Structures are given as structure tokens and as C-alpha cells.
Amino acid sequence: MRVTWDVFCRVIDNFGDIGVTWRLAQQLNQEHGFAVRLWVDDLSAFHAICPAVSTTTHQQTIAGVEICWWTANSTAVSQQHCAQVVIEAFACQLPAAYINLMRAQNNVLWLNLEYLTAEPWAAECHALPSMQGTGLQKYFFFPGFTEQTGGLLREASLLSQRDAFLTSEVQQAEFLASLGVQTEPNERLISLFAYANPALPSWLDALSSDICINHILLLQGPLIPILAEYFALPELQQGRIYQRGSLKVQVLPYIQQENFDRLLWSCDFNCVRGEDSFVRAQWAAKPFLWHIYPQQDDAHLDKLQAFLSIYNKELDEESKVALESLCRAWNTAGDMQQAWQHCIKYEKELHKHAIGWCEQQRKLPDLATKLACFYQDWL
Ligand code: TRH
């Protein structure tokens, strides 16, 4: 009998919650042989990144994972048996009826998968149990960048797939053509995925007065109206190229999550956000700029600094200062024009560094493997 895992996901906003849990569910099934159910309360967000998902079906199986629609008034959860391992993603709060099933079963491993942070306290809290009012224990599982944390999501074949893709010009050209993208020699290809960002226009000014062409591939999201305003247009059409000086902008459609990596691999520079795309940019091993999810009281700025402190450790002083200024400008509505012009001088160093960081991180066990080992040890 296969060990059963239930992963619960509430889509708070955006795609990160489903993005992370969907990758994790597939990996637990495909690489570790577990029978995995993924409970999701919002199938439309899921459908946007995985078009095979039907938004009206209560139970469906995709890529070996049973997907269950978790609705507020649905009794589906309470009618089912509970799994041997239960992952509550990002403190999404399990239904009371399900917790009762866990109590009745009496030998269930209950884990809360936390948000990713490089702050040192994550390692201190990782894998700690906490007694719940119900008498059950819940363990806190922190993804992270060190041996002392729960690792990062990384499929076993991800980096070999990346390397094969990058050595095949045909594959790269076919992939970009499938998105309607044609590139000219010597263009800098930039993916752009971020929250509404007041620093964007000053960066666009810098890109438009550059000596090389900067071709932005703009992902779906709140930057589209900001770009439309920049070009003084009511809206931007998908696929069309908008140009100002050395800046070219092209809006992409939603990309299937499995192709999201190919997009990052194809670009020379990636702007990512949140949690999942942020991690994927690190596996792409290209220079990147992170727009961190904004939190109250600017708590995210500590999180940003904690990451930069470990990411930049091996970077030479000049590139480090330049990259940190750029990241701060991007995340604090600063002047991107100056910060970019300075930082891009170190493009080669930053690329080399991104490769080194990726090599360093790949030596650590990935999140799904760490979870599977944790379960084995718990038994
Ligand atoms: O969407 P996000 O902003 O998610 C955020 C963060 O996870 C944040 O920490 C959390 O608190 C908040 O959600 C609720 O960014 P993130 O994490 O990069 O997730 C985006 C996912 O969407 C990622 O898996 C890539 C995927 N995606 C596609 O597959 N295709 C697309 O076209 C787009 C735009 C996104």
C-alpha cells in the first residue's frame, strides 16, 4: 500500500500558494511514490497555471495527483478518510471535521509548510512540534537555503532538463516561437513578473536609453496597466511589440507552470516575485531581481536583506553593492535608473555568481526529499 498524503492549499491571492503546493504534490507522487491528494479552494487560479484543471470538477486526477475542490460549504472533506501525512500549506487552517478524523486515526503526521525565508530564525524553528488544543501535534516545516532547514523545491531532473534546453538552440527558438516571441541577435531578453511597482517607470527609462536593445517579456499581472500608461495607451495587446528607444515590451499570455522554467532559462535577466518564481529564478542560474511580497510594517525588507546577505556572500564587493542598491530601489520605490545603469556593468559577474549559487544550492536535499525523510524518521 502506498503511503497517503493530503496537501491542503488556500489561495489567498496570486499564484504562489497553488504554485508551490502543485509542484510539491507532483513531486511527492512522481519521485517518492506517495498517493497524493491536493485540496484547493480556488480552481480558477490553478487553471491559469495548469489549463488541464477543470474549474467545475470536484475530483480530478492530473499527473498522478488527485485534485479535490475544497469549498467552504462542501462536505467532501469530512466524508473522506484522512491521509497518513497531512500538509497544511502556509497555515491555511484545516477543516474541523478533518482534524476530528486525524484524532480518530491517531497516527497521522501533521505538518505546517511555512513560507520561505532566509532569516536565521527559520532554521531555529524548523521541524519543531507544537501541541494543538485537540491533543494532536503539528510540526512546523520551513523551506530554506541551508542544511538546517527544509530545502527548496527542486525536481530531480530539473537542472539536467535546463542544461539540455540551453544547449539546443532549436528547442529555445521553438519555445519562444510558441509564445509568439522572436528575438534579434544581441538583444537582452528580460522576463518581467512583479507586483504593482512604482519603481518601474524609472527602470523603463534606463532600459530605453541603453546601448543595447532590452526586450521585456511581460507576464500577466498588475504591471500591464503601468506599462500601458508608460506608452500612453489605454491598454496593451498580447503579442504586439511596443518600443521606445532601446526598449521593446511584449505582453505574454498565461504560461503553463511547466513552461515557466523554460521562460526563465531563455532570458538573460529575470524579474520574479513572491516565493515560487523567486526559487525558480535561482535554478535558472541567471541574474535576477526579486520583488518580494510586501508585508505590514515593512517586515519584508528584513526578509529581503536576510536573503541578500546569504546570496551575496561570495560575490565581489563592487557587484554586491550594485546588486543590493538595485534590489532596494526595486522594493522601496527608489530610483531604478541610476541603480540599473550601475548594476548592469556587473552583468557578467552577476551571471557567474548566479551559476555558482545554483551549484551550491543543488548540493542540498530538496524540499520533497526532506519531507519524505522527515516522515521516515517520524515513523
Ligand atoms: O503569485 P505570487 O505573487 O505568489 C505569492 C507568494 O507566494 C507570496 O509569498 C504569498 O504570500 C502570496 O502568493 C499569497 O508569486 P510566486 O510565488 O512566484 O508564484 C507565482 C506562480 O505562478 C509560480 O508558480 C509561477 C506561476 N505562473 C505561471 O506558471 N505562469 C504564468 O503565466 C504566471 C504569471 C505565473
Coordinates of C-alpha atoms and ligand atoms in Angstrom, one line a residue:
M1 CA 0.0 0.0 0.0
R2 CA 1.3 3.4 -0.9
V3 CA 1.6 6.0 1.9
T4 CA -1.2 8.6 1.6
W5 CA -0.5 12.3 1.7
D6 CA -3.1 15.1 1.8
V7 CA -1.9 18.6 0.9
F8 CA -4.2 21.5 1.7
C9 CA -4.0 24.8 -0.1
R10 CA -6.0 28.0 0.3
V11 CA -5.4 30.5 -2.5
I12 CA -5.0 33.8 -0.5
D13 CA -4.2 35.9 -3.5
N14 CA -1.9 35.4 -6.6
F15 CA -0.5 32.1 -7.6
G16 CA 2.2 31.3 -5.1
D17 CA 0.1 29.2 -2.8
I18 CA -1.1 26.9 -5.6
G19 CA 2.2 27.2 -7.5
V20 CA 4.2 25.8 -4.6
T21 CA 1.7 23.1 -3.5
W22 CA 1.1 21.9 -7.0
R23 CA 4.8 21.4 -7.6
L24 CA 5.2 19.7 -4.3
A25 CA 2.2 17.4 -4.8
Q26 CA 3.5 16.2 -8.1
Q27 CA 7.0 15.6 -6.8
L28 CA 5.8 13.6 -3.8
N29 CA 3.8 11.4 -6.1
Q30 CA 6.2 11.1 -9.1
E31 CA 9.6 10.9 -7.2
H32 CA 8.6 9.4 -3.9
G33 CA 5.7 7.1 -5.0
F34 CA 3.2 8.5 -2.5
A35 CA -0.6 8.6 -3.2
V36 CA -1.2 12.4 -3.0
R37 CA -4.4 14.4 -2.8
L38 CA -4.2 18.1 -3.3
W39 CA -7.1 20.1 -1.7
V40 CA -7.5 23.5 -3.3
D41 CA -10.2 26.1 -2.6
D42 CA -9.7 28.1 -5.9
L43 CA -9.6 26.1 -9.1
S44 CA -9.6 29.2 -11.3
A45 CA -6.1 30.3 -10.1
F46 CA -5.0 26.7 -10.5
H47 CA -6.4 26.6 -14.1
A48 CA -4.5 29.7 -15.0
I49 CA -1.2 28.0 -14.5
C50 CA -2.4 24.5 -15.3
P51 CA -5.0 24.6 -18.1
A52 CA -5.7 20.8 -17.7
V53 CA -7.5 21.6 -14.4
S54 CA -11.3 21.8 -14.8
T55 CA -12.8 24.6 -12.7
T56 CA -16.1 22.8 -12.1
T57 CA -15.0 19.3 -11.2
H58 CA -14.9 18.2 -7.6
Q59 CA -12.4 15.4 -8.0
Q60 CA -10.0 15.0 -10.9
T61 CA -6.6 13.3 -11.4
I62 CA -3.8 15.1 -13.2
A63 CA -0.2 14.0 -13.5
G64 CA -0.9 11.3 -10.9
V65 CA -2.2 13.7 -8.2
E66 CA -5.9 13.6 -7.1
I67 CA -7.1 17.2 -7.1
C68 CA -10.1 17.9 -4.8
W69 CA -12.0 21.1 -4.8
W70 CA -12.1 22.3 -1.2
T71 CA -15.2 24.5 -0.9
A72 CA -16.5 26.3 2.2
N73 CA -19.8 24.5 2.2
S74 CA -18.6 21.2 0.8
T75 CA -18.9 18.2 3.0
A76 CA -16.4 16.4 0.7
V77 CA -13.6 16.9 3.2
S78 CA -15.4 15.4 6.2
Q79 CA -16.7 12.4 4.2
Q80 CA -13.2 11.2 3.2
H81 CA -10.7 9.3 5.2
C82 CA -7.7 11.3 6.3
A83 CA -4.2 10.6 5.0
Q84 CA -1.2 9.3 6.9
V85 CA 0.6 12.6 6.3
V86 CA -1.2 15.9 6.2
I87 CA 0.4 19.1 4.9
E88 CA -1.3 22.3 5.8
A89 CA 0.3 24.8 3.5
F90 CA 1.0 28.3 4.8
A91 CA -1.2 27.9 7.9
C92 CA -4.3 27.5 5.8
Q93 CA -6.3 26.0 8.7
L94 CA -7.7 22.6 8.2
P95 CA -11.5 22.0 8.5
A96 CA -12.6 21.0 12.0
A97 CA -14.2 17.8 10.6
Y98 CA -10.9 16.8 9.1
I99 CA -9.0 17.4 12.3
N100 CA -11.5 15.1 14.0
L101 CA -10.7 12.4 11.5
M102 CA -7.0 12.9 12.3
R103 CA -7.7 12.5 16.0
A104 CA -9.7 9.3 15.4
Q105 CA -6.9 7.8 13.3
N106 CA -4.4 8.7 16.0
N107 CA -1.2 8.1 14.0
V108 CA -1.1 11.0 11.5
L109 CA 1.9 13.2 10.8
W110 CA 0.6 16.8 10.6
L111 CA 2.9 19.4 9.1
N112 CA 2.5 23.1 8.5
L113 CA 4.5 24.1 5.5
E114 CA 5.8 27.6 6.1
Y115 CA 6.7 30.4 3.8
L116 CA 10.3 30.6 2.6
T117 CA 12.6 32.9 4.4
A118 CA 16.4 33.2 4.7
E119 CA 16.1 34.8 8.2
P120 CA 18.1 32.8 10.8
W121 CA 15.0 32.1 13.0
A122 CA 13.6 29.8 10.3
A123 CA 16.4 27.3 11.0
E124 CA 15.7 27.5 14.7
C125 CA 12.0 26.8 14.3
H126 CA 12.3 24.3 11.6
A127 CA 10.8 20.9 12.4
L128 CA 9.7 22.0 15.9
P129 CA 6.4 20.3 17.1
S130 CA 3.6 22.3 18.7
M131 CA 0.8 20.7 20.8
Q132 CA -2.6 21.7 19.5
G133 CA -5.8 22.1 21.6
T134 CA -7.0 18.9 20.0
G135 CA -4.2 16.9 21.6
L136 CA -2.5 16.4 18.2
Q137 CA 1.0 17.6 17.5
K138 CA 1.7 19.8 14.5
Y139 CA 5.3 20.2 13.1
F140 CA 6.5 23.4 11.5
F141 CA 8.4 22.8 8.3
F142 CA 10.5 25.7 7.0
P143 CA 11.8 25.6 3.4
G144 CA 15.2 27.3 3.2
F145 CA 18.7 27.7 1.8
T146 CA 20.7 25.8 4.5
E147 CA 21.2 22.2 5.7
Q148 CA 19.3 23.2 8.9
T149 CA 16.1 24.0 7.0
G150 CA 13.7 22.0 4.8
G151 CA 15.3 22.8 1.5
L152 CA 13.9 24.2 -1.7
L153 CA 11.5 22.7 -4.3
R154 CA 13.7 21.2 -7.0
E155 CA 12.6 18.3 -9.2
A156 CA 15.2 15.6 -9.7
S157 CA 15.6 16.2 -13.4
L158 CA 15.1 20.0 -13.4
L159 CA 18.7 21.0 -13.9
S160 CA 19.5 18.4 -16.5
Q161 CA 16.4 19.5 -18.4
R162 CA 17.6 23.1 -18.1
D163 CA 21.1 22.2 -19.4
A164 CA 19.7 20.2 -22.3
F165 CA 17.4 23.1 -23.2
L166 CA 20.2 25.6 -23.1
T167 CA 22.4 23.6 -25.4
S168 CA 19.7 23.3 -28.0
E169 CA 19.2 26.5 -30.0
V170 CA 16.3 24.8 -31.8
Q171 CA 14.5 24.0 -28.6
Q172 CA 14.9 27.6 -27.4
A173 CA 13.8 29.1 -30.6
E174 CA 10.8 26.7 -30.8
F175 CA 9.8 27.5 -27.3
L176 CA 10.0 31.3 -27.8
A177 CA 8.1 31.0 -31.1
S178 CA 5.3 29.1 -29.3
L179 CA 4.9 32.2 -27.2
G180 CA 5.0 34.5 -30.3
V181 CA 8.4 35.8 -29.4
Q182 CA 11.1 36.5 -31.9
T183 CA 14.4 37.8 -30.8
E184 CA 17.1 39.7 -32.7
P185 CA 20.8 39.0 -32.1
N186 CA 22.4 40.9 -29.2
E187 CA 19.1 41.8 -27.6
R188 CA 18.9 41.4 -23.8
L189 CA 15.9 39.3 -23.1
I190 CA 14.2 40.1 -19.8
S191 CA 11.3 38.4 -18.2
L192 CA 9.2 40.7 -16.0
F193 CA 6.9 39.3 -13.3
A194 CA 6.3 41.6 -10.3
Y195 CA 3.6 43.3 -8.2
A196 CA 2.4 46.8 -9.0
N197 CA 5.7 48.6 -8.6
P198 CA 6.1 52.4 -8.6
A199 CA 9.8 52.0 -9.4
L200 CA 9.0 50.5 -12.8
P201 CA 8.9 53.7 -14.9
S202 CA 12.4 54.8 -13.8
W203 CA 13.7 51.4 -14.8
L204 CA 12.0 51.6 -18.2
D205 CA 13.7 55.0 -18.7
A206 CA 17.0 53.4 -18.1
L207 CA 16.3 50.5 -20.4
S208 CA 15.1 52.8 -23.2
S209 CA 18.3 54.8 -23.3
D210 CA 20.6 51.8 -23.1
I211 CA 23.2 51.0 -25.8
C212 CA 21.7 47.5 -26.4
I213 CA 18.1 46.6 -27.1
N214 CA 16.2 45.4 -24.0
H215 CA 13.3 43.1 -24.9
I216 CA 10.9 42.7 -22.0
L217 CA 8.6 39.7 -21.9
L218 CA 5.9 40.8 -19.6
L219 CA 3.9 38.2 -17.6
Q220 CA 0.3 38.5 -16.8
G221 CA -0.3 40.7 -13.8
P222 CA -0.6 44.2 -12.4
L223 CA 2.3 45.7 -14.3
I224 CA 0.3 45.6 -17.6
P225 CA -1.6 48.8 -16.9
I226 CA 1.5 50.5 -15.6
L227 CA 3.3 49.7 -18.9
A228 CA 0.2 50.8 -20.9
E229 CA 0.4 54.2 -19.1
Y230 CA 4.1 54.4 -19.9
F231 CA 3.4 54.0 -23.6
A232 CA 0.4 56.4 -23.2
L233 CA -2.1 53.8 -24.4
P234 CA -5.4 52.7 -22.9
E235 CA -4.3 49.0 -23.0
L236 CA -1.6 46.7 -24.3
Q237 CA -2.3 43.9 -26.6
Q238 CA -0.8 40.4 -26.1
G239 CA 1.9 39.6 -28.6
R240 CA 2.4 43.1 -30.1
I241 CA 5.7 44.8 -29.6
Y242 CA 5.8 48.3 -28.1
Q243 CA 9.0 50.2 -28.5
R244 CA 10.6 53.3 -27.0
G245 CA 14.3 53.9 -27.8
S246 CA 16.1 50.7 -26.9
L247 CA 13.2 49.3 -25.0
K248 CA 10.9 46.7 -26.5
V249 CA 7.9 45.3 -24.5
Q250 CA 5.8 42.3 -25.3
V251 CA 2.9 41.0 -23.2
L252 CA 2.8 37.2 -22.9
P253 CA -0.3 35.1 -22.3
Y254 CA -0.5 33.0 -19.1
I255 CA 2.2 30.4 -19.3
Q256 CA 1.7 26.8 -18.1
Q257 CA 3.7 26.3 -15.0
E258 CA 5.8 23.6 -16.6
N259 CA 6.9 26.2 -19.2
F260 CA 7.6 28.9 -16.7
D261 CA 11.0 27.5 -16.2
R262 CA 11.7 27.5 -19.9
L263 CA 10.9 31.1 -20.0
L264 CA 13.4 31.9 -17.2
W265 CA 16.0 29.7 -18.8
S266 CA 15.6 31.6 -22.1
C267 CA 16.1 35.1 -20.7
D268 CA 19.3 36.9 -19.8
F269 CA 17.8 38.6 -16.8
N270 CA 14.7 37.6 -14.8
C271 CA 12.4 39.7 -12.6
V272 CA 10.5 37.5 -10.3
R273 CA 8.3 37.9 -7.2
G274 CA 6.8 36.1 -4.2
E275 CA 8.2 32.7 -3.5
D276 CA 7.9 30.1 -6.3
S277 CA 9.1 32.2 -9.2
F278 CA 11.9 33.5 -6.9
V279 CA 13.1 30.0 -6.3
R280 CA 12.8 29.0 -10.0
A281 CA 14.9 32.0 -11.0
Q282 CA 17.7 30.7 -8.8
W283 CA 17.5 27.3 -10.6
A284 CA 17.6 29.2 -13.9
A285 CA 21.1 30.5 -12.8
K286 CA 20.7 33.8 -14.5
P287 CA 21.0 37.3 -12.8
F288 CA 17.6 38.2 -11.3
L289 CA 15.7 40.8 -9.4
W290 CA 13.3 39.8 -6.7
H291 CA 10.1 41.8 -5.9
I292 CA 9.3 40.4 -2.5
Y293 CA 5.7 40.1 -1.3
P294 CA 5.0 43.3 0.6
Q295 CA 4.2 42.8 4.3
Q296 CA 2.9 45.2 7.0
D297 CA 5.5 47.4 8.8
D298 CA 8.0 46.6 6.0
A299 CA 8.7 43.2 7.5
H300 CA 9.6 42.0 4.0
L301 CA 12.6 44.3 3.9
D302 CA 14.3 42.3 6.7
K303 CA 13.4 39.2 4.7
L304 CA 15.0 40.7 1.6
Q305 CA 18.1 41.7 3.5
A306 CA 18.4 38.2 5.0
F307 CA 18.4 36.7 1.6
L308 CA 20.8 39.1 0.1
S309 CA 23.2 38.5 3.0
I310 CA 23.5 34.8 2.2
Y311 CA 23.2 35.1 -1.6
N312 CA 25.8 37.8 -1.8
K313 CA 28.3 36.2 0.5
E314 CA 30.7 35.0 -2.3
L315 CA 30.1 38.0 -4.6
D316 CA 32.9 40.6 -5.1
E317 CA 32.3 43.8 -3.1
E318 CA 31.5 46.1 -6.1
S319 CA 28.9 43.8 -7.7
K320 CA 27.5 43.2 -4.3
V321 CA 26.9 46.9 -3.5
A322 CA 25.5 47.4 -7.0
L323 CA 23.1 44.4 -6.7
E324 CA 21.9 45.4 -3.2
S325 CA 21.2 49.0 -4.4
L326 CA 19.2 47.7 -7.3
C327 CA 17.2 45.3 -5.1
R328 CA 16.5 48.0 -2.6
A329 CA 15.4 50.5 -5.3
W330 CA 13.0 47.9 -6.8
N331 CA 11.5 47.1 -3.5
T332 CA 11.2 50.6 -2.0
A333 CA 10.0 52.7 -4.9
G334 CA 13.6 54.0 -5.4
D335 CA 15.3 55.4 -8.4
M336 CA 15.9 52.4 -10.7
Q337 CA 17.6 54.5 -13.5
Q338 CA 20.8 55.1 -11.6
A339 CA 20.7 51.7 -9.8
W340 CA 20.3 49.8 -13.0
Q341 CA 22.9 51.7 -15.0
H342 CA 25.4 51.0 -12.3
C343 CA 24.4 47.3 -11.7
I344 CA 24.3 46.2 -15.3
K345 CA 28.0 47.0 -15.6
Y346 CA 28.5 43.8 -13.5
E347 CA 26.2 41.7 -15.6
K348 CA 28.9 39.1 -16.3
E349 CA 29.9 38.8 -12.7
L350 CA 26.3 38.5 -11.7
H351 CA 25.7 35.7 -14.2
K352 CA 28.8 33.8 -13.0
H353 CA 27.7 34.3 -9.4
A354 CA 24.1 33.0 -10.2
I355 CA 25.6 29.8 -11.6
G356 CA 27.8 29.4 -8.5
W357 CA 24.9 29.9 -6.2
C358 CA 22.8 27.4 -8.1
E359 CA 25.6 24.9 -7.9
Q360 CA 25.9 25.4 -4.2
Q361 CA 22.2 25.1 -3.6
R362 CA 21.8 21.9 -5.7
K363 CA 24.1 20.1 -3.3
L364 CA 21.4 20.4 -0.6
P365 CA 18.5 18.0 -0.4
D366 CA 15.3 19.3 -2.0
L367 CA 12.1 20.1 -0.1
A368 CA 10.1 17.0 -1.1
T369 CA 13.0 14.7 -0.2
K370 CA 13.4 16.4 3.1
L371 CA 9.7 15.9 3.8
A372 CA 9.8 12.2 2.8
C373 CA 12.9 11.7 5.1
F374 CA 11.1 13.6 7.9
Y375 CA 8.2 11.2 7.6
Q376 CA 10.5 8.2 7.7
D377 CA 12.3 9.5 10.9
W378 CA 8.9 10.3 12.5
L379 CA 7.8 6.7 12.0
Ligands
TRH1 O1 1.9 34.8 -7.4 P1 2.9 35.2 -6.3 O2 2.9 36.6 -6.0 O3 2.6 34.4 -5.0 C1 2.6 34.9 -3.8 C2 3.8 34.5 -3.0 O4 3.9 33.1 -2.9 C3 3.7 35.0 -1.6 O5 4.8 34.6 -0.8 C4 2.4 34.6 -1.0 O6 2.3 35.1 0.3 C5 1.3 35.0 -1.9 O7 1.5 34.5 -3.2 C6 0.0 34.6 -1.4 O8 4.3 34.7 -6.8 P2 5.0 33.3 -6.9 O9 5.2 32.8 -5.6 O10 6.2 33.5 -7.7 O11 4.0 32.4 -7.7 C7 3.7 32.5 -9.0 C8 3.4 31.2 -9.6 O12 2.6 31.3 -10.8 C9 4.6 30.4 -10.0 O13 4.4 29.0 -9.7 C10 4.7 30.6 -11.5 C11 3.3 30.6 -11.8 N1 2.9 31.3 -13.1 C12 2.8 30.5 -14.2 O14 3.1 29.3 -14.2 N2 2.5 31.1 -15.4 C13 2.3 32.4 -15.5 O15 2.0 32.9 -16.6 C14 2.4 33.3 -14.3 C15 2.1 34.7 -14.4 C16 2.7 32.7 -13.1

